[in-house]
PDB file of C-alpha atoms in Angstrom:
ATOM      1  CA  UNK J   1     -31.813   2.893  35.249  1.00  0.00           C
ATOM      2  CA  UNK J   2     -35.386   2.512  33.758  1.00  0.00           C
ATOM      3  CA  UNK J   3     -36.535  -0.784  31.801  1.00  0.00           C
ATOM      4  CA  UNK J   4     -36.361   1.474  28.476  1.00  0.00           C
ATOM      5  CA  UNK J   5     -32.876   2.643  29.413  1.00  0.00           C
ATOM      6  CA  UNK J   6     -31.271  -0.802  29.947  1.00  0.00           C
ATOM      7  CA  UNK J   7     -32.932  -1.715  26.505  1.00  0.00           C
ATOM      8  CA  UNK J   8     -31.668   0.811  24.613  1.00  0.00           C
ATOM      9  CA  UNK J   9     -28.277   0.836  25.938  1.00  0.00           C
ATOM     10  CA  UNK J  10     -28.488  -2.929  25.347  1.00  0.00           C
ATOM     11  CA  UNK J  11     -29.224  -2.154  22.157  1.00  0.00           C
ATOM     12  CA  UNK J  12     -26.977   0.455  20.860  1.00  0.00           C
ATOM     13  CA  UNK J  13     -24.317  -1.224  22.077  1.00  0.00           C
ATOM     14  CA  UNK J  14     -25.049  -4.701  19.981  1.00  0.00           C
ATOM     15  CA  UNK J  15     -25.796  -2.751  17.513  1.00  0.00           C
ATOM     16  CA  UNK J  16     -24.236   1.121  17.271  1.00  0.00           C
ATOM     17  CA  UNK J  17     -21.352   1.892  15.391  1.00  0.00           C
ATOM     18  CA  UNK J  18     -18.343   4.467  16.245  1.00  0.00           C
ATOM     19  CA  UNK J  19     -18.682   7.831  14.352  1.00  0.00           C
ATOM     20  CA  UNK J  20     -17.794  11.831  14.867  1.00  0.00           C
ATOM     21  CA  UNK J  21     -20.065  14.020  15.831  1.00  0.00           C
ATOM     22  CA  UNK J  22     -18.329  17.226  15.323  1.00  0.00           C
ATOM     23  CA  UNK J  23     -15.052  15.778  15.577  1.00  0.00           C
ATOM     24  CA  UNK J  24     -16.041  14.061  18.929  1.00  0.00           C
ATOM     25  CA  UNK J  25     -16.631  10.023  19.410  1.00  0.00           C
ATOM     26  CA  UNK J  26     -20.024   9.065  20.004  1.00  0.00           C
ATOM     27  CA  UNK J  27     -21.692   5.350  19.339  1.00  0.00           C
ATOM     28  CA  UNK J  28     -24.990   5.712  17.567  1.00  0.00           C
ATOM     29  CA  UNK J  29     -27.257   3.856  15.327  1.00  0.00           C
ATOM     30  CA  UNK J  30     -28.997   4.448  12.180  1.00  0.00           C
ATOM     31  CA  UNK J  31     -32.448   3.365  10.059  1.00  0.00           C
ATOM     32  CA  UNK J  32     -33.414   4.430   6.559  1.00  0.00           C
ATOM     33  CA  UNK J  33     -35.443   6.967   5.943  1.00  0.00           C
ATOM     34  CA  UNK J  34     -38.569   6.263   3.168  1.00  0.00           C
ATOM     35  CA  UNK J  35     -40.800   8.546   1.305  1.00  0.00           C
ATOM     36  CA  UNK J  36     -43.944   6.217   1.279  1.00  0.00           C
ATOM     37  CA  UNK J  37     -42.375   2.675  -0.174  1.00  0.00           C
ATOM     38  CA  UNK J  38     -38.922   4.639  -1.181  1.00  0.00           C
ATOM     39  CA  UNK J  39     -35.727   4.920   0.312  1.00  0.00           C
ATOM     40  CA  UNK J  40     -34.287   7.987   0.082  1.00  0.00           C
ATOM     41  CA  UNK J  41     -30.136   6.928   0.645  1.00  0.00           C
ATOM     42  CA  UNK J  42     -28.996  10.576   0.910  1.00  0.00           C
ATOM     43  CA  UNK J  43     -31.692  10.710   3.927  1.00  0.00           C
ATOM     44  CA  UNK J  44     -30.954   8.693   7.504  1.00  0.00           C
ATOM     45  CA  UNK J  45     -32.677   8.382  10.647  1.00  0.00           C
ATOM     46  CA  UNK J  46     -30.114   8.799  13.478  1.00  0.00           C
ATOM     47  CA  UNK J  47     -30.473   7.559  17.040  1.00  0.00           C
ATOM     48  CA  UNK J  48     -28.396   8.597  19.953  1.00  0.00           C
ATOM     49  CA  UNK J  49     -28.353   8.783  23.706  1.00  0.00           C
ATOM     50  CA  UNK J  50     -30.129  11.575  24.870  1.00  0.00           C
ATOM     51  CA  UNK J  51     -28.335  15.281  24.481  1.00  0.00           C
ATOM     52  CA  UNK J  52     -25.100  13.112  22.990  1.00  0.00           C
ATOM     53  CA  UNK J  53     -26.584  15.001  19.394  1.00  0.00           C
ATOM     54  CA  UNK J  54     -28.211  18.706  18.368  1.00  0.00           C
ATOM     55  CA  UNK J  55     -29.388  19.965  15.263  1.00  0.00           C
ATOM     56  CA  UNK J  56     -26.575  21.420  13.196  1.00  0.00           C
ATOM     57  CA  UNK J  57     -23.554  19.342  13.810  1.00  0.00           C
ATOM     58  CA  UNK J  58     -21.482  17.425  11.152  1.00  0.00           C
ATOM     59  CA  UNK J  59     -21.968  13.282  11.262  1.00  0.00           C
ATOM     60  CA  UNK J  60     -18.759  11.630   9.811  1.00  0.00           C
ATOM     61  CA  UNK J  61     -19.683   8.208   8.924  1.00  0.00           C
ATOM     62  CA  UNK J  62     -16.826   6.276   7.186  1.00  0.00           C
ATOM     63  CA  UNK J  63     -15.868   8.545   4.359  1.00  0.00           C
ATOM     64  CA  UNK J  64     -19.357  10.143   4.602  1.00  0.00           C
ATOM     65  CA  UNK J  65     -20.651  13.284   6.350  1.00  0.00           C
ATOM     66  CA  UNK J  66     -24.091  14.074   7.540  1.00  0.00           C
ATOM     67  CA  UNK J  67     -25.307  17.242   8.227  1.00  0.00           C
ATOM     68  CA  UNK J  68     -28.226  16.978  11.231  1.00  0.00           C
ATOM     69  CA  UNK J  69     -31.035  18.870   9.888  1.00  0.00           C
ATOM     70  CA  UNK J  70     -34.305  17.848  12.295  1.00  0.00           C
ATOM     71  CA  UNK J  71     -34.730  16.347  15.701  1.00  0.00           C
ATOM     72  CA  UNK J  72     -37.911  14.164  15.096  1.00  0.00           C
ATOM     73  CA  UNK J  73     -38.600  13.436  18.971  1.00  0.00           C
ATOM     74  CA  UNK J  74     -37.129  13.193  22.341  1.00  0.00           C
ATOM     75  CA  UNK J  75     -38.284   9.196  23.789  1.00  0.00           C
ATOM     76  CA  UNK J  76     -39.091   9.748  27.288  1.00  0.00           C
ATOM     77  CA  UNK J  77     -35.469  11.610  28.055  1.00  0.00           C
ATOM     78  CA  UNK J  78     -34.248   8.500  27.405  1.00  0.00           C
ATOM     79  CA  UNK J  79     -32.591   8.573  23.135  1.00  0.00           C
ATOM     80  CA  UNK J  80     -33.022  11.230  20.914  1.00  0.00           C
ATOM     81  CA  UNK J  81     -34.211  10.268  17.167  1.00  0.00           C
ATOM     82  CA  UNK J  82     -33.252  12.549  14.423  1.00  0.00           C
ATOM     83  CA  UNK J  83     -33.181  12.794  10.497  1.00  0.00           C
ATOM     84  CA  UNK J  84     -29.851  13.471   8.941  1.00  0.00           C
ATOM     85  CA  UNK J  85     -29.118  14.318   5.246  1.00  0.00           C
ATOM     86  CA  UNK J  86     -26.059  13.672   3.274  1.00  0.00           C
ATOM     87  CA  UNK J  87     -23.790  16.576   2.425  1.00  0.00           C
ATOM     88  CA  UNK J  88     -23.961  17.427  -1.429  1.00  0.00           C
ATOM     89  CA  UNK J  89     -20.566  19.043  -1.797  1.00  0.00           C
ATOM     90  CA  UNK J  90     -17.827  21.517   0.322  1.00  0.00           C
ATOM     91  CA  UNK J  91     -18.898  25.151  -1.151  1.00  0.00           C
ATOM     92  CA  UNK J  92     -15.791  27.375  -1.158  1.00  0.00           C
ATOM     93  CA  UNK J  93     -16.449  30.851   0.399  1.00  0.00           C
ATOM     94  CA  UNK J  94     -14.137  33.141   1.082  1.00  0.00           C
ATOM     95  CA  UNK J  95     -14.202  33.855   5.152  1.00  0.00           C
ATOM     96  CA  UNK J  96     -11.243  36.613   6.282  1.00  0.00           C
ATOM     97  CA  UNK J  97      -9.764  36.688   3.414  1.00  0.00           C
ATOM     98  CA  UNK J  98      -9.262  32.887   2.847  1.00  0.00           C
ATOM     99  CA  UNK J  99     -11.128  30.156   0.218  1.00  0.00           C
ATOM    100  CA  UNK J 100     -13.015  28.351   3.235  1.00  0.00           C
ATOM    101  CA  UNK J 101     -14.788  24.973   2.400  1.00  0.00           C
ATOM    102  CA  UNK J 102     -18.093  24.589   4.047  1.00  0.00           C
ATOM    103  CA  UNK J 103     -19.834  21.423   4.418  1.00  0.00           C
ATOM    104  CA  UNK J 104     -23.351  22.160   2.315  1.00  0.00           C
ATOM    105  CA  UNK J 105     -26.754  20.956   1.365  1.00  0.00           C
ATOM    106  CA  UNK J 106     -28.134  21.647  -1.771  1.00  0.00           C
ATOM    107  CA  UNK J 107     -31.295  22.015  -2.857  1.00  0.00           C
ATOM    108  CA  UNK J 108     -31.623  22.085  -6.433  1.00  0.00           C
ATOM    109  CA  UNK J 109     -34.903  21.171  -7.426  1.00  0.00           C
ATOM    110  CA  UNK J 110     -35.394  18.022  -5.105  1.00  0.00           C
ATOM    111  CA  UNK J 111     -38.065  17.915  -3.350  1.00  0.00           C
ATOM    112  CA  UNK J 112     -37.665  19.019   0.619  1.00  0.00           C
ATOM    113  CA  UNK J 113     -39.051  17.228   3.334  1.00  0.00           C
ATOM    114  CA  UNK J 114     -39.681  20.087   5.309  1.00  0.00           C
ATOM    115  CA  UNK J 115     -41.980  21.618   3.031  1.00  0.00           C
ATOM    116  CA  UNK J 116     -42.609  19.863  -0.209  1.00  0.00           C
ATOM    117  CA  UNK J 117     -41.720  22.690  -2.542  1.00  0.00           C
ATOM    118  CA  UNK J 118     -39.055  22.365  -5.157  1.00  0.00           C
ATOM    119  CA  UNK J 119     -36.129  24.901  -5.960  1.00  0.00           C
ATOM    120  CA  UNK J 120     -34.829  24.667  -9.413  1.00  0.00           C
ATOM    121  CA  UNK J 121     -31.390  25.180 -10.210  1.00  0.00           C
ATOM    122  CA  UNK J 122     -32.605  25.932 -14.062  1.00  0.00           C
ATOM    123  CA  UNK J 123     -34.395  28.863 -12.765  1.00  0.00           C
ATOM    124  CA  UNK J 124     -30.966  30.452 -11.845  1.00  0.00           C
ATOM    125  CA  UNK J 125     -32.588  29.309  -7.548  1.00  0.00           C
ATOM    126  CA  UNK J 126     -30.781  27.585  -5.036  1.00  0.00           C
ATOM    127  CA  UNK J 127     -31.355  26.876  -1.593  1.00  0.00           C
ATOM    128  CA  UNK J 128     -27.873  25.960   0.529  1.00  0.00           C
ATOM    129  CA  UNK J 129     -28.443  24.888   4.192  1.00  0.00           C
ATOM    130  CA  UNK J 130     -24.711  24.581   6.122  1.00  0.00           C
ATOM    131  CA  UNK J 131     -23.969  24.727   9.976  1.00  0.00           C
ATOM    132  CA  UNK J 132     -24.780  27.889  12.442  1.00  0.00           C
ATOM    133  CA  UNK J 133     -20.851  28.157  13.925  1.00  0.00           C
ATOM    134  CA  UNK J 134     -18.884  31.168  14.172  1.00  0.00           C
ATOM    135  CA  UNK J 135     -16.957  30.736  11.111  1.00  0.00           C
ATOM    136  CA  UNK J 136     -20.306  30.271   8.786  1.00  0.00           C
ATOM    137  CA  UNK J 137     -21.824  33.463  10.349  1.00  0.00           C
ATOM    138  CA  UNK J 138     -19.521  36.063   8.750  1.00  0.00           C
ATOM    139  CA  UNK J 139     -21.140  34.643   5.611  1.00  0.00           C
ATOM    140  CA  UNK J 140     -23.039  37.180   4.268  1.00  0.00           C
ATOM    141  CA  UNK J 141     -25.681  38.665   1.122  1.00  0.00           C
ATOM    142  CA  UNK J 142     -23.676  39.099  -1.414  1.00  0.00           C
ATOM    143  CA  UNK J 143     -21.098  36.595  -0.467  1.00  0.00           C
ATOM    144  CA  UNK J 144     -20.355  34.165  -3.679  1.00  0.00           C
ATOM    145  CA  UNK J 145     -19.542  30.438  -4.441  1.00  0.00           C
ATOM    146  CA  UNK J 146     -19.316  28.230  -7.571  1.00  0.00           C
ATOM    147  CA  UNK J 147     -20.861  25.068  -8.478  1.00  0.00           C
ATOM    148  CA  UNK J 148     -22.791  23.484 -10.843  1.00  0.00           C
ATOM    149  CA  UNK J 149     -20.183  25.110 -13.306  1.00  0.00           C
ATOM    150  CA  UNK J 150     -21.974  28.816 -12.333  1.00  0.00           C
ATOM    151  CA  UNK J 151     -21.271  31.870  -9.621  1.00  0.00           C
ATOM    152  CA  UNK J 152     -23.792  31.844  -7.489  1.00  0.00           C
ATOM    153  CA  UNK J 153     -24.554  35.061  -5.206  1.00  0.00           C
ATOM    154  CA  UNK J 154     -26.504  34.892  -1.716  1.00  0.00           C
ATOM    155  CA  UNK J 155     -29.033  37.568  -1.567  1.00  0.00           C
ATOM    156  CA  UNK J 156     -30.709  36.442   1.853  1.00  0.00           C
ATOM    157  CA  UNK J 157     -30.118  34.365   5.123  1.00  0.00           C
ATOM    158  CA  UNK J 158     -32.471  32.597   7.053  1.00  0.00           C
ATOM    159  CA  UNK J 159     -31.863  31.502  11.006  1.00  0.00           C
ATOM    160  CA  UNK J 160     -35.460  29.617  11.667  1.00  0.00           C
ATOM    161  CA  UNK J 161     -34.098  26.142  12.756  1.00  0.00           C
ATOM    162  CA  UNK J 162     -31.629  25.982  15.543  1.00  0.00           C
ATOM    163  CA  UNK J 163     -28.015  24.726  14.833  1.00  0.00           C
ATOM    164  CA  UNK J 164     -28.701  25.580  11.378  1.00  0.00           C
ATOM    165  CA  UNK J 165     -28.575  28.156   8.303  1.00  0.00           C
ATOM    166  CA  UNK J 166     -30.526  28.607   5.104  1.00  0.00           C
ATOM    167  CA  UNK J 167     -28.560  30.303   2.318  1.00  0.00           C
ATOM    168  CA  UNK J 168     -30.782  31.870  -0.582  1.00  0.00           C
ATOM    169  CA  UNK J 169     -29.168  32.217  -3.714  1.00  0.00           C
ATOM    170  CA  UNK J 170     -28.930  33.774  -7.150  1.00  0.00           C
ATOM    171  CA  UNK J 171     -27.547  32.540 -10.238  1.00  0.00           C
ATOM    172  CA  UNK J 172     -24.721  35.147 -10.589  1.00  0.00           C
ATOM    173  CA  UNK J 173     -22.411  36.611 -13.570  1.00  0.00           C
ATOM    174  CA  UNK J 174     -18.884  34.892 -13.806  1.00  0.00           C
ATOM    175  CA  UNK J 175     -15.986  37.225 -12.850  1.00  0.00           C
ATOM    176  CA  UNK J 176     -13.020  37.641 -15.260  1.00  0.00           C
ATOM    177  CA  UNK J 177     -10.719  35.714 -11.677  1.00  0.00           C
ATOM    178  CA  UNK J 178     -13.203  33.326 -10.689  1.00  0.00           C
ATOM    179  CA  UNK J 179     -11.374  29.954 -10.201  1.00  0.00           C
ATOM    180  CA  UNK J 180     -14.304  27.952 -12.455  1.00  0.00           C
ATOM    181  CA  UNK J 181     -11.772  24.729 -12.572  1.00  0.00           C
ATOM    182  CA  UNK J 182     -11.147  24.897  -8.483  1.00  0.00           C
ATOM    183  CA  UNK J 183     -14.913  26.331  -7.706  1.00  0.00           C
ATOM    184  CA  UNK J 184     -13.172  29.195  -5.834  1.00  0.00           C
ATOM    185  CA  UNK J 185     -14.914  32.898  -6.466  1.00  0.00           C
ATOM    186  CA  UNK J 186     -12.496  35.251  -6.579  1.00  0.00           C
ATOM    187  CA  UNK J 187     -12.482  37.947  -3.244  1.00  0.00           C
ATOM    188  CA  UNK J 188      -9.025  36.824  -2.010  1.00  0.00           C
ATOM    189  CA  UNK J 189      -7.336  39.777  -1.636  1.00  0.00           C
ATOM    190  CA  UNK J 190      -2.978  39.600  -2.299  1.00  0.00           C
ATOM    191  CA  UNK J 191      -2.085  41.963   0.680  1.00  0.00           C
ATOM    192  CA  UNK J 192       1.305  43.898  -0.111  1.00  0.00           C
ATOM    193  CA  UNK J 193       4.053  42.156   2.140  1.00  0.00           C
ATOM    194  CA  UNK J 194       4.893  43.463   5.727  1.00  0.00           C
ATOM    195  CA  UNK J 195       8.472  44.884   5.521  1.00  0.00           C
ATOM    196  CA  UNK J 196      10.901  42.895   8.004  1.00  0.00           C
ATOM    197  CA  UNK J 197      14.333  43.392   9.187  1.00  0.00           C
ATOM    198  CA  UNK J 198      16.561  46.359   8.193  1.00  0.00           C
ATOM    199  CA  UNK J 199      16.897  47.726   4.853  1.00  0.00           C
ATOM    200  CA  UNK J 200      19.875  50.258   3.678  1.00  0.00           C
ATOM    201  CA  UNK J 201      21.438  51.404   0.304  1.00  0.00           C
ATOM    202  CA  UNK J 202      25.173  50.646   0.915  1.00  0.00           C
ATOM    203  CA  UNK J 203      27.878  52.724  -1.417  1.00  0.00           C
ATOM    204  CA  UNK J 204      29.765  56.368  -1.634  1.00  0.00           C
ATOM    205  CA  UNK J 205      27.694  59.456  -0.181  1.00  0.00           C
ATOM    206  CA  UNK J 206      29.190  61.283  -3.113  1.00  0.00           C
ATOM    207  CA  UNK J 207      30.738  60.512  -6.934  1.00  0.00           C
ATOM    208  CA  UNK J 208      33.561  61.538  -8.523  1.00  0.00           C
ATOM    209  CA  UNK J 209      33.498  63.298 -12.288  1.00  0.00           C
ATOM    210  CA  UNK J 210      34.364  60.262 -14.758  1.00  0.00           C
ATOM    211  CA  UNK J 211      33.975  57.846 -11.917  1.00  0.00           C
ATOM    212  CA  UNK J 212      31.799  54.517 -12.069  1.00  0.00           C
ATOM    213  CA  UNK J 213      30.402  54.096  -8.259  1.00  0.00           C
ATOM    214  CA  UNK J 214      28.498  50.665  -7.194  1.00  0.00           C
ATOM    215  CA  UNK J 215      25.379  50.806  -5.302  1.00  0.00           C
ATOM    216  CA  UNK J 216      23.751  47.492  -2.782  1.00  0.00           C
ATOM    217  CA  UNK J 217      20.767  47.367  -1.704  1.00  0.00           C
ATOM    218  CA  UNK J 218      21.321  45.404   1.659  1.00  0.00           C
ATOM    219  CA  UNK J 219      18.330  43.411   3.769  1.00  0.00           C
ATOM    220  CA  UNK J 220      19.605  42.629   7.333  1.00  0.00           C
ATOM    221  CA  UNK J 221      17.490  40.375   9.964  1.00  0.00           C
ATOM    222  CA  UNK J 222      18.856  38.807  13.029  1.00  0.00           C
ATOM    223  CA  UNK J 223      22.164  40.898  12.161  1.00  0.00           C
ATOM    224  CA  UNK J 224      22.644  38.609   8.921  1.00  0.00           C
ATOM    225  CA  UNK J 225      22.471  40.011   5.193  1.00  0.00           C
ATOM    226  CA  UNK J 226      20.378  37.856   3.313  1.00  0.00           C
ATOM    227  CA  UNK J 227      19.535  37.719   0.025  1.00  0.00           C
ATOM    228  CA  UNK J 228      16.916  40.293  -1.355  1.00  0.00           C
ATOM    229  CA  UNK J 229      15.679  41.687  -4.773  1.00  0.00           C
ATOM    230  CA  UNK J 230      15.387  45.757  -4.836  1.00  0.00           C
ATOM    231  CA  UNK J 231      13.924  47.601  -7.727  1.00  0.00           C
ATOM    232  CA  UNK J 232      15.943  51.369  -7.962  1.00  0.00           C
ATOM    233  CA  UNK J 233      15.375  54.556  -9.791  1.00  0.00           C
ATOM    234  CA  UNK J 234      17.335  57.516 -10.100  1.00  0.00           C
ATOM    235  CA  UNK J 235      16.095  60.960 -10.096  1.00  0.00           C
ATOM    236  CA  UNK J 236      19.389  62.651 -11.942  1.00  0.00           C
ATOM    237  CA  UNK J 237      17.645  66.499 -11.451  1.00  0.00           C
ATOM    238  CA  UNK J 238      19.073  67.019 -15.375  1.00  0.00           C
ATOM    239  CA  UNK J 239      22.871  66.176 -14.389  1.00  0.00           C
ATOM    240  CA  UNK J 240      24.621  64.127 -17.064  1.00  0.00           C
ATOM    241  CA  UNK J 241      24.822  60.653 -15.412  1.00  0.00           C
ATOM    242  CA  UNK J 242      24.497  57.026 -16.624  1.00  0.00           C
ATOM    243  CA  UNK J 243      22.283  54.783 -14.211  1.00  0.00           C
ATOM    244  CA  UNK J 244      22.510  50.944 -14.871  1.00  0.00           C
ATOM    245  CA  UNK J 245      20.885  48.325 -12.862  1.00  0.00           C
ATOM    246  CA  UNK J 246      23.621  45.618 -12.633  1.00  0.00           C
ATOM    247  CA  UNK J 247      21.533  43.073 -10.668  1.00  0.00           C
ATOM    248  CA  UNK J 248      18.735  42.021  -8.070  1.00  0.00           C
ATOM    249  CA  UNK J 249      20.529  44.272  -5.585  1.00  0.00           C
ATOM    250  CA  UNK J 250      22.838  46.146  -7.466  1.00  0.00           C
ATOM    251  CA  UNK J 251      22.932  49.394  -9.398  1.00  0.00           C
ATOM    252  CA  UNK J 252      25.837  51.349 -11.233  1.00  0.00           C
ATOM    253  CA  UNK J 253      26.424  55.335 -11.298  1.00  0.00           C
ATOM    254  CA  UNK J 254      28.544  56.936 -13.591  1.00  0.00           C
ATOM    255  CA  UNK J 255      28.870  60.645 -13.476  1.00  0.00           C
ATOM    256  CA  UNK J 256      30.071  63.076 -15.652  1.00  0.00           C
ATOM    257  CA  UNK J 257      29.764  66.257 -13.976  1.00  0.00           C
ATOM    258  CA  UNK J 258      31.828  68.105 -11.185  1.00  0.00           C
ATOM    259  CA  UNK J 259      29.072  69.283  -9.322  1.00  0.00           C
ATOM    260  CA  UNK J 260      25.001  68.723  -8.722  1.00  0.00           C
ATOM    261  CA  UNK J 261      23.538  66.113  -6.251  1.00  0.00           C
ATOM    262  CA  UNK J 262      20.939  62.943  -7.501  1.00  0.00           C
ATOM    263  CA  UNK J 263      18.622  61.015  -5.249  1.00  0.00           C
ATOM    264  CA  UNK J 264      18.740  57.494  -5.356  1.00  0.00           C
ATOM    265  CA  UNK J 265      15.946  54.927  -4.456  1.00  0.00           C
ATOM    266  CA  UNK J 266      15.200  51.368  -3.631  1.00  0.00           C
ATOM    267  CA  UNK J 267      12.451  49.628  -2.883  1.00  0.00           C
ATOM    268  CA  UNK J 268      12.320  46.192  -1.508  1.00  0.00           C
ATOM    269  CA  UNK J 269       9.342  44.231   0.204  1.00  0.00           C
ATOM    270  CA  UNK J 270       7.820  47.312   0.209  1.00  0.00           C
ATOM    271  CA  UNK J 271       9.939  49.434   2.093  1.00  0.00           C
ATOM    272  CA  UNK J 272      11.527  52.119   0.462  1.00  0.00           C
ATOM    273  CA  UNK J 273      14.959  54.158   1.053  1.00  0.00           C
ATOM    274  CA  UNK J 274      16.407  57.056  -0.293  1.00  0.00           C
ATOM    275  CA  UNK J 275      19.917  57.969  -0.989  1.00  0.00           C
ATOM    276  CA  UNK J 276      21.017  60.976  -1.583  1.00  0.00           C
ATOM    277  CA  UNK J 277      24.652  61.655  -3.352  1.00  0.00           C
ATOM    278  CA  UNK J 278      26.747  64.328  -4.032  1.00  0.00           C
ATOM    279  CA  UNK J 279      28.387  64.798  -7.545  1.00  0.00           C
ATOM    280  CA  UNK J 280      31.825  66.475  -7.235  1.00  0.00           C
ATOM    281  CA  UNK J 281      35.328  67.416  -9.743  1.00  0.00           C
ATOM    282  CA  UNK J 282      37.830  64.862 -10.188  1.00  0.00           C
ATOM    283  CA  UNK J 283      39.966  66.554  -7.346  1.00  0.00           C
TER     284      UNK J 283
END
């Protein structure tokens, strides 16, 4: 171990403190980060052992999270020095199907330190820069978000710093079932459930003249009936018969012919069954 080594080990362990870096334990320190005589608090320097950090990766400190956004040198292979930047806020997006919240920066008209130009969020511009991991690269143009009590629309992507993505975005139009109060845009899609189990209309294959039949829609799994809510409709091909639905699962026939046949049907969790009954004479 080099003479720099032993001091900087010496060092960060007086005076590191324990935080995540992506989820993982590492000790690190940190110094402030000025702008000629200012501090800038949502701006840190970071300092780590070398290749314990990349550019990219989420800093939980306390309560707080840090999103790295430079690596400002490499001292002699020895600690790594880096400048991190506060996250502003979680943007929702919605990633397979699902309101996702993804750590973000936001620029919004303060200045950046990579460039010096200003987006402004009164200009209907904003500038997002979030993590480069599988799950924030099905983000795409057109994808949507809410904040600042507006949709906002992202109309490019931009890959130039490793560990890292730059999300350009649009003021955007508010939908009729975006979630303004939650900040969630709408997208989700309410997929029709999967039928499960065994489904069957239970009652006579045929009815009577003058006779009042029951009808049950039954829902079996793991050979148990179990409670389940059918809607039914009866197509009476012009014979003179009184339907009734009696209940969730329940329907009532009453026929008053001595011949004919009617088709009945019931639907439940989107699976649907048909019945077909014969009307006969009273003998």
């Amino acid at each position: 171990m080099n003479t720099l080594d032993e001091r900087f080990t010496e060092y960060i362990g007086r005076n590191g403190e324990t935080v995540l870096v992506d989820g993982n334990s590492r000790t690190v320190f940190f110094m402030s980060f000025k702008e000629g005589i200012t501090i800038l608090n949502d701006y840190m320097y970071l300092f780590t052992q070398a290749g314990e950090v990349s550019t990219g990766v989420i800093i939980e400190r306390n309560d707080t999270k840090y999103l790295v956004t430079h690596q400002e040198g490499n001292i002699n292979g020895v600690y790594d020095k880096f400048l991190i930047r506060e996250i502003t806020k979680e943007l929702n997006f919605i990633i397979d199907n699902e309101a996702v919240a993804v750590p973000s920066i936001i620029y919004d008209g303060v200045q950046r330190v990579s460039d010096s130009s200003y987006l402004s969020v009164f200009e209907g511009k904003l500038e997002v820069m979030i993590c480069d991991t599988t799950q924030n690269q099905k983000i795409e143009a057109n994808d949507r978000f809410i904040t600042f009590g507006n949709a906002w629309k992202v109309i490019g992507i931009t890959k130039t710093d490793k560990g890292l993505i730059k999300l350009h975005c649009d003021k955007d139009l508010i939908a009729d079932d975006d979630d303004m109060e939650n900040e969630i845009p709408k997208g989700i899609i309410i997929e029709e459930p999967t039928p499960t189990g065994a489904y069957y209309i239970d009652g006579k294959a045929d009815i009577k003249c003058m006779s009042l039949e029951t009808f049950t829609g039954i829902k079996i799994e793991n050979d148990i009936i179990i409670p389940s809510v059918w809607a039914f409709t009866l197509e009476d091909n012009e014979n003179d018969v009184e339907f009734s639905i009696t209940g969730d699962d329940t329907c009532t026939i009453k026929s008053q012919e001595s011949s004919g046949n009617i088709v009945l049907t019931g639907v439940c969790d989107g699976e649907t069954i048909i019945k077909e009954i014969d009307l006969e004479g009273l003998w």
